Each structure stands twice: as structure tokens, then as C-alpha cells.
CSV table of C-alpha atoms in Angstrom, one decimal:
chain,number,residue,atom,x,y,z
A,1,UNK,CA,-4.9,-3.6,-47.3
A,2,UNK,CA,-4.8,-5.8,-44.2
A,3,UNK,CA,-5.7,-4.0,-40.9
A,4,UNK,CA,-4.7,-5.8,-37.6
A,5,UNK,CA,-6.9,-5.1,-34.7
A,6,UNK,CA,-4.7,-5.0,-31.6
A,7,UNK,CA,-7.0,-3.6,-28.9
A,8,UNK,CA,-9.2,-6.2,-27.2
A,9,UNK,CA,-12.0,-3.8,-26.4
A,10,UNK,CA,-12.1,-2.6,-30.0
A,11,UNK,CA,-12.1,-6.2,-31.2
A,12,UNK,CA,-14.8,-7.2,-28.8
A,13,UNK,CA,-16.9,-4.2,-29.8
A,14,UNK,CA,-16.7,-5.0,-33.5
A,15,UNK,CA,-17.5,-8.7,-32.8
A,16,UNK,CA,-20.6,-7.8,-30.8
A,17,UNK,CA,-21.7,-5.3,-33.4
A,18,UNK,CA,-21.3,-7.9,-36.1
A,19,UNK,CA,-23.4,-10.4,-34.0
A,20,UNK,CA,-26.1,-7.8,-33.6
A,21,UNK,CA,-26.1,-7.1,-37.3
A,22,UNK,CA,-26.4,-10.7,-38.1
A,23,UNK,CA,-29.3,-11.0,-35.7
A,24,UNK,CA,-31.1,-8.0,-37.3
A,25,UNK,CA,-30.6,-9.6,-40.7
A,26,UNK,CA,-32.3,-12.8,-39.6
A,27,UNK,CA,-35.0,-11.0,-37.6
A,28,UNK,CA,-37.7,-11.3,-40.1
A,29,UNK,CA,-37.3,-15.1,-40.3
A,30,UNK,CA,-37.0,-15.6,-36.6
A,31,UNK,CA,-40.3,-15.0,-34.9
A,32,UNK,CA,-40.2,-17.4,-32.0
A,33,UNK,CA,-38.6,-17.5,-28.6
A,34,UNK,CA,-35.3,-18.6,-30.2
A,35,UNK,CA,-34.4,-15.0,-30.9
A,36,UNK,CA,-33.3,-14.3,-27.3
A,37,UNK,CA,-31.4,-17.6,-27.3
A,38,UNK,CA,-29.5,-16.6,-30.4
A,39,UNK,CA,-28.6,-13.2,-29.1
A,40,UNK,CA,-27.2,-14.7,-25.9
A,41,UNK,CA,-25.3,-17.3,-27.9
A,42,UNK,CA,-23.7,-14.7,-30.2
A,43,UNK,CA,-22.8,-12.4,-27.3
A,44,UNK,CA,-21.3,-15.2,-25.2
A,45,UNK,CA,-19.6,-16.7,-28.2
A,46,UNK,CA,-18.0,-13.4,-29.1
A,47,UNK,CA,-16.7,-13.0,-25.5
A,48,UNK,CA,-15.3,-16.6,-25.5
A,49,UNK,CA,-13.5,-16.0,-28.8
A,50,UNK,CA,-12.0,-12.8,-27.5
A,51,UNK,CA,-10.6,-14.3,-24.4
A,52,UNK,CA,-9.1,-17.3,-26.1
A,53,UNK,CA,-6.8,-14.6,-27.7
A,54,UNK,CA,-6.4,-12.4,-24.6
A,55,UNK,CA,-7.3,-14.4,-21.6
A,56,UNK,CA,-6.0,-13.3,-18.2
A,57,UNK,CA,-4.0,-15.7,-16.1
A,58,UNK,CA,-6.1,-18.1,-14.0
A,59,UNK,CA,-5.6,-18.2,-10.3
A,60,UNK,CA,-3.0,-21.0,-10.4
A,61,UNK,CA,-0.9,-19.2,-12.9
A,62,UNK,CA,-1.1,-16.0,-10.9
A,63,UNK,CA,-0.1,-17.8,-7.7
A,64,UNK,CA,2.8,-19.4,-9.4
A,65,UNK,CA,4.2,-16.0,-10.2
A,66,UNK,CA,4.3,-14.9,-6.5
A,67,UNK,CA,4.8,-18.2,-4.7
A,68,UNK,CA,7.6,-18.6,-2.1
A,69,UNK,CA,9.3,-21.6,-0.7
A,70,UNK,CA,9.9,-22.5,2.9
A,71,UNK,CA,13.6,-21.5,2.9
A,72,UNK,CA,12.7,-18.0,1.7
A,73,UNK,CA,10.2,-17.6,4.5
A,74,UNK,CA,12.5,-18.9,7.1
A,75,UNK,CA,15.2,-16.5,5.9
A,76,UNK,CA,12.7,-13.6,6.2
A,77,UNK,CA,11.8,-14.7,9.8
A,78,UNK,CA,15.5,-14.8,10.7
A,79,UNK,CA,15.9,-11.2,9.5
A,80,UNK,CA,12.9,-10.1,11.5
A,81,UNK,CA,14.5,-11.7,14.6
A,82,UNK,CA,17.7,-9.7,13.8
A,83,UNK,CA,15.7,-6.5,14.1
A,84,UNK,CA,14.0,-7.6,17.4
A,85,UNK,CA,17.4,-8.6,18.8
A,86,UNK,CA,18.8,-5.2,17.8
A,87,UNK,CA,15.9,-3.6,19.7
A,88,UNK,CA,16.6,-5.7,22.7
A,89,UNK,CA,20.3,-4.7,22.6
A,90,UNK,CA,19.5,-1.0,22.3
A,91,UNK,CA,16.5,-0.9,24.6
A,92,UNK,CA,16.7,-3.9,26.9
A,93,UNK,CA,13.5,-3.3,28.8
A,94,UNK,CA,11.4,-2.2,25.8
A,95,UNK,CA,7.7,-2.9,26.4
A,96,UNK,CA,7.1,-4.4,22.9
A,97,UNK,CA,9.9,-7.0,23.1
A,98,UNK,CA,7.8,-9.8,24.7
A,99,UNK,CA,4.9,-9.5,22.2
A,100,UNK,CA,7.3,-9.3,19.3
A,101,UNK,CA,9.1,-12.5,20.3
A,102,UNK,CA,5.8,-14.3,20.8
A,103,UNK,CA,4.8,-13.3,17.3
A,104,UNK,CA,8.0,-14.7,15.8
A,105,UNK,CA,7.4,-18.0,17.6
A,106,UNK,CA,3.9,-18.1,16.1
A,107,UNK,CA,5.3,-17.5,12.6
A,108,UNK,CA,7.5,-20.5,12.9
A,109,UNK,CA,4.5,-22.6,13.8
A,110,UNK,CA,2.5,-21.1,10.9
A,111,UNK,CA,4.9,-22.7,8.4
A,112,UNK,CA,3.3,-26.1,9.1
A,113,UNK,CA,-0.3,-25.0,9.4
A,114,UNK,CA,-2.7,-27.3,7.6
A,115,UNK,CA,-6.0,-25.3,7.4
A,116,UNK,CA,-6.4,-22.8,4.6
A,117,UNK,CA,-8.1,-19.5,5.5
A,118,UNK,CA,-10.3,-17.9,2.9
A,119,UNK,CA,-11.7,-14.4,3.4
A,120,UNK,CA,-15.0,-13.6,1.6
A,121,UNK,CA,-15.2,-9.8,1.3
A,122,UNK,CA,-16.8,-7.0,-0.7
A,123,UNK,CA,-19.4,-4.2,-0.3
A,124,UNK,CA,-22.9,-4.4,1.1
A,125,UNK,CA,-25.5,-6.8,-0.2
A,126,UNK,CA,-23.1,-8.6,-2.6
A,127,UNK,CA,-24.0,-12.1,-1.3
A,128,UNK,CA,-21.1,-12.9,1.0
A,129,UNK,CA,-23.1,-14.9,3.6
A,130,UNK,CA,-25.1,-16.8,0.9
A,131,UNK,CA,-22.0,-17.7,-1.1
A,132,UNK,CA,-20.3,-19.1,2.1
A,133,UNK,CA,-23.3,-21.2,2.9
A,134,UNK,CA,-23.5,-22.6,-0.6
A,135,UNK,CA,-19.8,-23.3,-0.7
A,136,UNK,CA,-19.9,-25.2,2.6
A,137,UNK,CA,-22.8,-27.3,1.3
A,138,UNK,CA,-21.2,-28.0,-2.1
A,139,UNK,CA,-17.4,-28.2,-1.6
A,140,UNK,CA,-15.7,-31.1,0.2
A,141,UNK,CA,-13.3,-29.2,2.5
A,142,UNK,CA,-12.5,-32.0,5.0
A,143,UNK,CA,-12.2,-29.3,7.6
A,144,UNK,CA,-9.1,-28.0,5.9
A,145,UNK,CA,-10.7,-24.8,4.7
A,146,UNK,CA,-12.0,-22.0,6.8
A,147,UNK,CA,-14.4,-19.6,5.0
A,148,UNK,CA,-14.7,-16.3,6.9
A,149,UNK,CA,-16.9,-13.4,6.0
A,150,UNK,CA,-15.5,-9.9,6.6
A,151,UNK,CA,-17.4,-6.8,7.6
A,152,UNK,CA,-18.8,-4.9,4.5
A,153,UNK,CA,-16.4,-2.6,2.7
A,154,UNK,CA,-17.3,0.9,1.5
A,155,UNK,CA,-20.0,1.5,4.1
A,156,UNK,CA,-19.6,5.3,4.2
A,157,UNK,CA,-17.5,7.8,2.3
A,158,UNK,CA,-14.2,8.4,4.2
A,159,UNK,CA,-14.9,5.5,6.6
A,160,UNK,CA,-11.6,4.3,8.1
A,161,UNK,CA,-13.1,0.9,8.8
A,162,UNK,CA,-12.1,-0.2,5.2
A,163,UNK,CA,-8.4,-0.2,6.3
A,164,UNK,CA,-9.3,-2.4,9.2
A,165,UNK,CA,-11.2,-4.9,7.0
A,166,UNK,CA,-8.3,-5.1,4.5
A,167,UNK,CA,-5.8,-5.5,7.3
A,168,UNK,CA,-7.8,-8.5,8.5
A,169,UNK,CA,-8.1,-9.8,4.9
A,170,UNK,CA,-4.3,-9.7,4.7
A,171,UNK,CA,-4.1,-12.5,7.3
A,172,UNK,CA,-6.0,-14.9,5.1
A,173,UNK,CA,-4.4,-17.3,2.5
A,174,UNK,CA,-6.9,-16.5,-0.2
A,175,UNK,CA,-9.6,-13.9,-1.0
A,176,UNK,CA,-12.9,-14.1,-2.7
A,177,UNK,CA,-13.8,-10.5,-3.5
A,178,UNK,CA,-17.4,-10.2,-4.4
A,179,UNK,CA,-19.1,-7.6,-6.7
A,180,UNK,CA,-22.4,-7.5,-8.5
A,181,UNK,CA,-21.4,-5.4,-11.5
A,182,UNK,CA,-18.8,-3.1,-13.0
A,183,UNK,CA,-16.2,-2.1,-10.4
A,184,UNK,CA,-16.6,1.2,-8.6
A,185,UNK,CA,-13.4,3.2,-8.0
A,186,UNK,CA,-13.4,2.1,-4.3
A,187,UNK,CA,-13.6,-1.6,-5.3
A,188,UNK,CA,-10.9,-1.2,-7.9
A,189,UNK,CA,-8.6,0.6,-5.3
A,190,UNK,CA,-9.2,-2.2,-2.8
A,191,UNK,CA,-8.3,-4.9,-5.3
A,192,UNK,CA,-5.1,-2.9,-6.2
A,193,UNK,CA,-4.1,-2.9,-2.6
A,194,UNK,CA,-4.6,-6.7,-2.4
A,195,UNK,CA,-2.5,-7.1,-5.6
A,196,UNK,CA,0.3,-4.9,-4.2
A,197,UNK,CA,0.4,-7.1,-1.1
A,198,UNK,CA,0.7,-10.3,-3.1
A,199,UNK,CA,-2.7,-11.5,-1.8
A,200,UNK,CA,-4.0,-14.3,-4.0
A,201,UNK,CA,-7.5,-13.2,-5.0
A,202,UNK,CA,-10.4,-14.3,-7.2
A,203,UNK,CA,-12.9,-11.5,-8.2
A,204,UNK,CA,-16.4,-13.1,-8.1
A,205,UNK,CA,-19.2,-11.5,-10.2
A,206,UNK,CA,-22.1,-12.7,-8.0
A,207,UNK,CA,-25.8,-12.5,-8.9
A,208,UNK,CA,-25.0,-12.9,-12.6
A,209,UNK,CA,-28.6,-14.2,-13.0
A,210,UNK,CA,-29.8,-10.7,-12.6
A,211,UNK,CA,-28.4,-9.9,-16.1
A,212,UNK,CA,-29.4,-11.0,-19.5
A,213,UNK,CA,-26.9,-13.4,-21.0
A,214,UNK,CA,-25.3,-10.8,-23.3
A,215,UNK,CA,-25.2,-8.2,-20.4
A,216,UNK,CA,-23.5,-10.7,-18.2
A,217,UNK,CA,-20.9,-11.5,-20.8
A,218,UNK,CA,-20.3,-7.8,-21.3
A,219,UNK,CA,-19.8,-7.1,-17.6
A,220,UNK,CA,-17.5,-10.1,-17.2
A,221,UNK,CA,-15.4,-8.9,-20.1
A,222,UNK,CA,-15.2,-5.4,-18.6
A,223,UNK,CA,-14.0,-6.8,-15.2
A,224,UNK,CA,-11.4,-9.0,-16.8
A,225,UNK,CA,-10.1,-6.2,-18.9
A,226,UNK,CA,-9.9,-3.8,-16.0
A,227,UNK,CA,-8.1,-5.9,-13.4
A,228,UNK,CA,-6.1,-8.2,-15.7
A,229,UNK,CA,-6.7,-11.0,-13.3
A,230,UNK,CA,-9.0,-13.9,-12.5
A,231,UNK,CA,-12.7,-13.4,-12.6
A,232,UNK,CA,-15.5,-15.9,-12.2
A,233,UNK,CA,-19.3,-15.5,-12.4
A,234,UNK,CA,-21.6,-17.1,-9.9
A,235,UNK,CA,-25.2,-17.0,-8.8
A,236,UNK,CA,-25.2,-18.2,-5.2
A,237,UNK,CA,-28.9,-17.7,-4.8
A,238,UNK,CA,-30.5,-17.4,-8.3
A,239,UNK,CA,-33.8,-15.5,-8.7
A,240,UNK,CA,-36.8,-17.9,-8.6
A,241,UNK,CA,-38.3,-18.6,-12.0
A,242,UNK,CA,-41.9,-19.1,-13.1
A,243,UNK,CA,-42.6,-22.6,-14.4
A,244,UNK,CA,-45.7,-23.2,-16.5
A,245,UNK,CA,-47.2,-26.7,-17.2
A,246,UNK,CA,-49.9,-27.4,-19.7
A,247,UNK,CA,-52.1,-30.3,-18.6
A,248,UNK,CA,-53.8,-32.7,-21.1
A,249,UNK,CA,-57.2,-31.3,-20.1
A,250,UNK,CA,-56.2,-27.9,-21.3
A,251,UNK,CA,-55.6,-26.3,-17.9
A,252,UNK,CA,-52.3,-24.5,-17.1
A,253,UNK,CA,-50.5,-24.8,-13.8
A,254,UNK,CA,-47.9,-22.2,-12.7
A,255,UNK,CA,-45.5,-22.1,-9.8
A,256,UNK,CA,-42.1,-20.5,-8.8
A,257,UNK,CA,-39.1,-22.7,-8.7
A,258,UNK,CA,-35.7,-22.1,-7.1
A,259,UNK,CA,-32.8,-22.9,-9.5
A,260,UNK,CA,-29.8,-24.6,-8.1
A,261,UNK,CA,-26.8,-22.3,-7.3
A,262,UNK,CA,-24.4,-21.7,-10.2
A,263,UNK,CA,-21.0,-21.9,-8.6
A,264,UNK,CA,-19.3,-24.7,-10.7
A,265,UNK,CA,-16.5,-22.5,-12.1
A,266,UNK,CA,-15.6,-21.2,-8.6
A,267,UNK,CA,-15.7,-24.6,-6.9
A,268,UNK,CA,-13.5,-26.0,-9.6
A,269,UNK,CA,-10.8,-23.3,-9.2
A,270,UNK,CA,-10.9,-23.6,-5.4
A,271,UNK,CA,-10.5,-27.3,-5.7
A,272,UNK,CA,-7.5,-26.9,-7.9
A,273,UNK,CA,-5.9,-24.5,-5.5
A,274,UNK,CA,-6.4,-26.7,-2.5
A,275,UNK,CA,-5.0,-29.7,-4.4
A,276,UNK,CA,-2.0,-28.0,-6.0
A,277,UNK,CA,-1.1,-24.9,-4.0
A,278,UNK,CA,-2.1,-25.6,-0.4
A,279,UNK,CA,1.3,-25.4,1.1
A,280,UNK,CA,2.4,-22.5,-1.1
A,281,UNK,CA,-0.6,-20.5,0.1
A,282,UNK,CA,0.4,-21.0,3.7
A,283,UNK,CA,4.0,-20.0,3.1
A,284,UNK,CA,2.9,-16.9,1.2
A,285,UNK,CA,0.7,-15.8,4.0
A,286,UNK,CA,3.4,-16.4,6.5
A,287,UNK,CA,5.8,-14.3,4.4
A,288,UNK,CA,3.3,-11.4,4.4
A,289,UNK,CA,2.9,-11.6,8.2
A,290,UNK,CA,6.6,-11.7,8.6
A,291,UNK,CA,7.0,-8.5,6.6
A,292,UNK,CA,4.4,-6.8,8.7
A,293,UNK,CA,6.1,-7.9,11.9
A,294,UNK,CA,9.5,-6.8,10.7
A,295,UNK,CA,8.1,-3.4,9.9
A,296,UNK,CA,6.5,-3.1,13.3
A,297,UNK,CA,9.8,-4.1,15.0
A,298,UNK,CA,11.7,-1.6,12.9
A,299,UNK,CA,9.3,1.2,13.8
A,300,UNK,CA,9.9,0.5,17.5
A,301,UNK,CA,13.7,0.4,16.9
A,302,UNK,CA,13.6,3.6,14.9
A,303,UNK,CA,11.6,5.3,17.6
A,304,UNK,CA,14.2,4.4,20.1
A,305,UNK,CA,17.0,5.6,17.9
A,306,UNK,CA,15.2,8.8,17.1
A,307,UNK,CA,15.0,9.6,20.8
A,308,UNK,CA,18.8,9.3,21.0
A,309,UNK,CA,19.4,11.2,17.8
A,310,UNK,CA,17.2,14.3,18.5
A,311,UNK,CA,19.5,15.7,21.3
A,312,UNK,CA,22.5,15.2,19.1
A,313,UNK,CA,21.0,17.1,16.2
A,314,UNK,CA,20.0,19.9,18.6
A,315,UNK,CA,23.5,20.0,20.0
A,316,UNK,CA,25.1,20.5,16.6
A,317,UNK,CA,22.5,22.9,15.3
A,318,UNK,CA,23.3,25.3,18.2
A,319,UNK,CA,27.1,24.8,17.7
A,320,UNK,CA,26.6,25.8,14.0
A,321,UNK,CA,24.5,28.7,15.0
A,322,UNK,CA,27.0,30.1,17.5
A,323,UNK,CA,29.9,29.7,14.9
A,324,UNK,CA,28.0,31.5,12.2
A,325,UNK,CA,26.7,34.3,14.6
A,326,UNK,CA,30.2,34.9,15.9
A,327,UNK,CA,31.7,35.0,12.4
A,328,UNK,CA,29.0,36.1,9.9
A,329,UNK,CA,29.7,34.9,6.4
A,330,UNK,CA,27.9,35.4,3.0
A,331,UNK,CA,24.6,33.7,2.7
A,332,UNK,CA,25.9,31.0,0.3
A,333,UNK,CA,28.6,30.0,2.7
A,334,UNK,CA,26.2,29.3,5.6
A,335,UNK,CA,25.8,25.7,4.5
A,336,UNK,CA,29.5,25.2,4.6
A,337,UNK,CA,29.5,26.4,8.2
A,338,UNK,CA,26.9,23.7,9.0
A,339,UNK,CA,28.3,21.0,6.8
A,340,UNK,CA,31.7,21.0,8.6
A,341,UNK,CA,30.1,19.2,11.4
A,342,UNK,CA,31.1,15.9,10.1
A,343,UNK,CA,31.1,14.7,13.7
A,344,UNK,CA,27.3,14.9,13.6
A,345,UNK,CA,27.3,12.5,10.7
A,346,UNK,CA,29.5,10.1,12.6
A,347,UNK,CA,27.4,10.3,15.8
A,348,UNK,CA,24.1,9.8,13.9
A,349,UNK,CA,25.7,7.0,11.9
A,350,UNK,CA,26.8,5.2,15.1
A,351,UNK,CA,23.2,5.3,16.4
A,352,UNK,CA,21.8,3.8,13.1
A,353,UNK,CA,24.6,1.2,12.7
A,354,UNK,CA,26.1,3.1,9.7
A,355,UNK,CA,29.8,3.2,10.5
A,356,UNK,CA,31.6,6.2,9.0
A,357,UNK,CA,35.3,7.2,9.2
A,358,UNK,CA,36.0,10.9,9.6
A,359,UNK,CA,36.8,11.1,5.9
A,360,UNK,CA,33.6,9.4,4.9
A,361,UNK,CA,31.6,11.6,7.2
A,362,UNK,CA,33.1,14.7,5.7
A,363,UNK,CA,32.2,13.4,2.2
A,364,UNK,CA,28.6,12.8,3.4
A,365,UNK,CA,28.4,16.3,4.8
A,366,UNK,CA,29.8,17.8,1.7
A,367,UNK,CA,27.4,15.8,-0.5
A,368,UNK,CA,24.4,17.0,1.5
A,369,UNK,CA,25.7,20.6,1.3
A,370,UNK,CA,25.9,20.3,-2.5
A,371,UNK,CA,22.4,18.9,-2.7
A,372,UNK,CA,21.0,21.6,-0.6
A,373,UNK,CA,22.6,24.3,-2.8
A,374,UNK,CA,21.4,22.6,-6.0
A,375,UNK,CA,17.9,22.3,-4.6
A,376,UNK,CA,17.8,25.9,-3.6
A,377,UNK,CA,17.2,25.1,0.1
A,378,UNK,CA,19.9,27.5,1.3
A,379,UNK,CA,18.4,30.5,-0.4
A,380,UNK,CA,14.8,29.5,0.5
A,381,UNK,CA,15.6,29.1,4.1
A,382,UNK,CA,17.6,32.3,4.4
A,383,UNK,CA,14.7,34.3,2.8
A,384,UNK,CA,12.1,32.7,5.0
A,385,UNK,CA,14.1,33.3,8.2
A,386,UNK,CA,14.9,36.9,7.1
A,387,UNK,CA,11.1,37.5,6.6
A,388,UNK,CA,10.4,36.3,10.1
A,389,UNK,CA,13.1,38.5,11.6
A,390,UNK,CA,12.1,41.7,9.7
A,391,UNK,CA,9.5,42.6,12.3
A,392,UNK,CA,11.9,42.1,15.1
A,393,UNK,CA,14.3,45.0,16.2
A,394,UNK,CA,16.9,42.4,17.1
A,395,UNK,CA,17.9,42.3,13.4
A,396,UNK,CA,19.1,45.9,13.6
A,397,UNK,CA,21.2,45.2,16.7
A,398,UNK,CA,22.8,42.0,15.6
A,399,UNK,CA,23.6,41.5,12.0
A,400,UNK,CA,24.8,38.0,12.4
A,401,UNK,CA,21.4,36.7,13.6
A,402,UNK,CA,20.2,35.8,10.1
A,403,UNK,CA,23.4,33.8,9.5
A,404,UNK,CA,23.3,32.1,12.9
A,405,UNK,CA,19.6,31.1,12.7
A,406,UNK,CA,20.0,29.9,9.1
A,407,UNK,CA,23.1,27.8,10.0
A,408,UNK,CA,21.1,26.2,12.9
A,409,UNK,CA,18.1,25.6,10.7
A,410,UNK,CA,20.1,24.0,7.9
A,411,UNK,CA,22.0,21.8,10.3
A,412,UNK,CA,18.7,20.7,11.7
A,413,UNK,CA,17.4,19.8,8.3
A,414,UNK,CA,20.6,17.9,7.4
A,415,UNK,CA,20.4,16.0,10.7
A,416,UNK,CA,16.7,15.1,10.4
A,417,UNK,CA,17.3,14.1,6.7
A,418,UNK,CA,20.1,11.7,7.7
A,419,UNK,CA,17.8,10.2,10.4
A,420,UNK,CA,15.0,9.7,7.8
A,421,UNK,CA,17.5,8.3,5.3
A,422,UNK,CA,19.1,5.9,7.8
A,423,UNK,CA,15.7,4.6,8.9
A,424,UNK,CA,15.1,3.4,5.4
A,425,UNK,CA,18.2,1.2,5.5
A,426,UNK,CA,18.4,-2.4,6.5
A,427,UNK,CA,19.4,-3.2,10.0
A,428,UNK,CA,23.1,-3.9,11.0
A,429,UNK,CA,24.8,-2.5,7.9
A,430,UNK,CA,28.4,-2.0,8.9
A,431,UNK,CA,29.5,0.4,6.2
A,432,UNK,CA,28.4,3.9,5.3
A,433,UNK,CA,30.4,4.3,2.2
A,434,UNK,CA,27.5,4.0,-0.3
A,435,UNK,CA,24.9,6.8,-0.5
A,436,UNK,CA,21.9,6.6,-2.7
A,437,UNK,CA,21.9,10.2,-3.9
A,438,UNK,CA,18.4,10.1,-5.4
A,439,UNK,CA,17.0,8.8,-2.1
A,440,UNK,CA,18.9,11.4,-0.2
A,441,UNK,CA,17.7,14.2,-2.5
A,442,UNK,CA,14.1,13.1,-2.1
A,443,UNK,CA,14.6,12.9,1.7
A,444,UNK,CA,16.0,16.3,1.9
A,445,UNK,CA,13.1,17.8,0.0
A,446,UNK,CA,10.6,16.0,2.1
A,447,UNK,CA,12.2,17.0,5.5
A,448,UNK,CA,12.7,20.6,4.3
A,449,UNK,CA,9.0,20.8,3.4
A,450,UNK,CA,8.0,19.5,6.8
A,451,UNK,CA,10.1,22.1,8.6
A,452,UNK,CA,9.1,25.1,6.4
A,453,UNK,CA,5.7,25.9,7.9
A,454,UNK,CA,5.6,29.5,9.2
A,455,UNK,CA,4.5,28.4,12.7
A,456,UNK,CA,7.5,26.2,13.1
A,457,UNK,CA,9.9,28.9,11.7
A,458,UNK,CA,8.6,31.5,14.1
A,459,UNK,CA,9.1,29.2,17.0
A,460,UNK,CA,12.6,28.2,15.8
A,461,UNK,CA,13.7,31.8,15.3
A,462,UNK,CA,12.5,32.7,18.8
A,463,UNK,CA,14.3,29.8,20.3
A,464,UNK,CA,17.5,30.6,18.3
A,465,UNK,CA,17.5,34.2,19.4
A,466,UNK,CA,17.3,33.2,23.1
A,467,UNK,CA,20.5,31.2,22.5
A,468,UNK,CA,22.4,33.7,20.4
A,469,UNK,CA,21.6,37.0,22.2
A,470,UNK,CA,22.2,37.9,25.8
A,471,UNK,CA,19.0,38.2,27.8
A,472,UNK,CA,19.9,41.8,28.8
A,473,UNK,CA,20.3,42.8,25.2
A,474,UNK,CA,16.9,41.3,24.3
A,475,UNK,CA,15.2,43.3,27.2
A,476,UNK,CA,16.8,46.5,25.9
A,477,UNK,CA,15.6,45.9,22.4
A,478,UNK,CA,12.1,45.3,23.6
A,479,UNK,CA,12.3,48.6,25.6
A,480,UNK,CA,13.4,50.5,22.4
A,481,UNK,CA,10.5,49.0,20.5
A,482,UNK,CA,8.1,50.2,23.1
A,483,UNK,CA,9.6,53.7,23.2
A,484,UNK,CA,9.5,54.0,19.4
A,485,UNK,CA,5.9,52.7,19.4
């Protein structure tokens, strides 16, 4: 029977085990220093064989898969300008406009930048400064490469400075991420963030000379398997070695000698990158910066729009409350009372450049009503509001309070959900006909959860009762409570 070994770790383990068995078999006949050399050769050879079959992409292949061209970047910058222009149109004197426009102008200049920015990052004591020094001494950069060391990552548990370091790293064209062993969870998560941001990165196993040859091969294998990316091993400042010289007169001289840095594999890959992908790296970085600037501009725009949307939502929630209070209906019909406010959908759509006809707005309101019923939000909100009202004598005086407060609450949730949903859309969409029901469902659940805390409900009920019940009636109720008490 033929058994095919598919899993690389299993294959590597069997290969190493076989190597060790062979070494043990030859142990009796090998009594000189060559034993260590043989072990190293077998281990490294097994690792090389394995990666010929399952070798991660090198840095150039990885970069090719995410590279962008100039036209794509220019298009992205134009879309960012559209957002900024929309902000200027809706908030002419917004304080962020000048800075945003300056940043757009800088992005256009970035497209022709010649110098490549390389960030060297990692935790404490991984050799960042030393590697930079050695690279500057051994790599011909022609002043076209800037090597910049970041502050150490992972200084303290829960330290927010890591986010600031990674944000700074995101501005560079290429990253050398240094480690000195198997990845910690923090290191792995940081690398995943860089990968998600399309940040070209080489993971550098520095200080490899601190391991025996077979240990170094094993660690390198583990790193490549875990990140499925490019990993190189270096020794920027190798440990000094003892040299012994036997003189002809029988005397022995010993001294410590500093080996030359071992960075050949890293310098080779950096050289290839600079030769073949220099312009692509610049464009990719500009694309990332453009995305960040667009997100910032859209946040400012959404904040401006939310300020305009909030009074509209509050207006319609009290209209719905008054209608339900004046004409109490069964609990399951409360949503219908709120959903008939298709005008709220139209008004909010106008703010967020989502143009709805009355018929389309009624469809949206009906769709949200159906989703709320299916998700059980109507029943949950009614029960929660009833619980808050149970301790208040008002419920015995006005039976429509539960319905009125519930109608206001559900209208509020619907309005806030629409705002949240619209904020996710691209700018200047001129049709509101197509709703992504899955996104809308998730948004409804999220907003409902945010507005379900008991503290918020108590405040909302109190505010609602002030609007629904005459002040005199509330005073009388309070007097009854005191008398009964």
C-alpha cells in the first residue's frame, strides 16, 4: 500500500526523525568532531528538501499579488477628493477641510517619490539598531533607501503604544519585522495586521547564531509554516568565537574573533526589490495612505450628517409615540405604527445622498419592520419597557404608555440603524433602490444592542412619559404614590 504524506509538518518530522536514526546508526563509527557537522547537515538538508515541495512565496511574488498601478492610485485619490468636496458642500467652514486638502495634494506628489522608506520593527532586544547599521555598511543604497527604526513593540501588556507604532509602520514602503525565535501571539497578531493592510513585509529571524544549526533550521521551518510568507535568517552581530592556534613549538594561542555579519540572504532580497519593484512599492504605499485619508474625510462627513440626522429621528420617534399613545394597538402592531413613517426614511436618505421615492421609502420601512419582527426586537423591546414601567404608577393611569414608549423606541432604533447603514455606503450614490438585507439585519441587531442597556431605557422611558402625559397628571400620580406609601 502506498501512503501519501500531505502535511508538511508531519513530513518534516519524519524526515528529521530518519536523519537522527541514521546518525545514531553511524554513531559508533563516528567519534570525531564531524558528528555535529553531520547532524547539522542532515537537519538543514531535510528542511531544504521540505521547502522545495512547500516553499512560501518570496517577497517579489508576494508583492506581485498586491501591486497596484498609477492609474488605480490616481482613481482612488479622485474618490477621496469627492468625499472632501462633499464635506465642503455640506459644511462649508468645516475645520478639517484645509488639512484634508493639503494631504490630498501631498498624495499626488507622493506618486513620483524616489526614496524607498523601510521600517525596521519588532520587540525589545531583537537587534533593530544593529541590523540597520550593518545594512547601511553593506548595501549600496545610493541614498534611495531610508532605513528607520521604530519604537519597540510589546513593551507592556495592554500598552496602547503598539497601535501607534503600527500606524507609523503603515506609512513605510516595506517592513523588516525582526524576531529572535518562534513567534509569540503578540508578534503573530502584529504580522497579521500588516498582512491585512497589504504591507509588504519580510520576517527576519535575527541572532540565528545563538542556535545550533539543527535548532535554527527547525525555528525557521516553524516560522515559515505559521505565517505562510517570506522569512530570512540573519546574524547582524554574531557571537564572538574562540580561535585556537597550535604553534610549532607546541604552545597554544587563543583569542576571541568577531565573525562577519550574516545578512547575505536579506541583502539579496532587498536588492531585488529595489531593482524590480521600486515604483510599485511607492504606489502601494500611496494607495494605503489614500485609503486612510478617505476614511478620515468620510468620518468627518458622517459626523456632520449625523448632527443633522439626530433631530429628524427624534422628531419622528415622538410622532410615532403620540400616535400609538392616542390609539393603543396590540403589541405586534406597534412596529407598523412606527414603520408608516416612510417620510423619515426619505428625510434621512436625503441627508446621506440616498434618494428614495415615497414608494421606495415605504418599501424600506416595511422591510425594516419585517426584519425587526423576525429578529424578535419588537417583543424584546416591549418586555423591557414594560419592566421599567412596572414600578411606576403611571402605567395604571394610562394604558397606552407602553405602546407609545415602544413605538418611540422602535422608531429610534430604525432611524439610528438607517444612519449606521447609510454611513457604510459610498459617497454620492443617487439611488436607494438596492438594500443589502444581510447588512441591514446586522446593523439592526448592533444598534438594538447598543440601545438596550437598562440605564438608557430608564432615561428614555422617563423622557417619553414627560411628552406623553400632561404634567399635572404626573404630579397627581406622584401624590397618589406618596399617599399609598
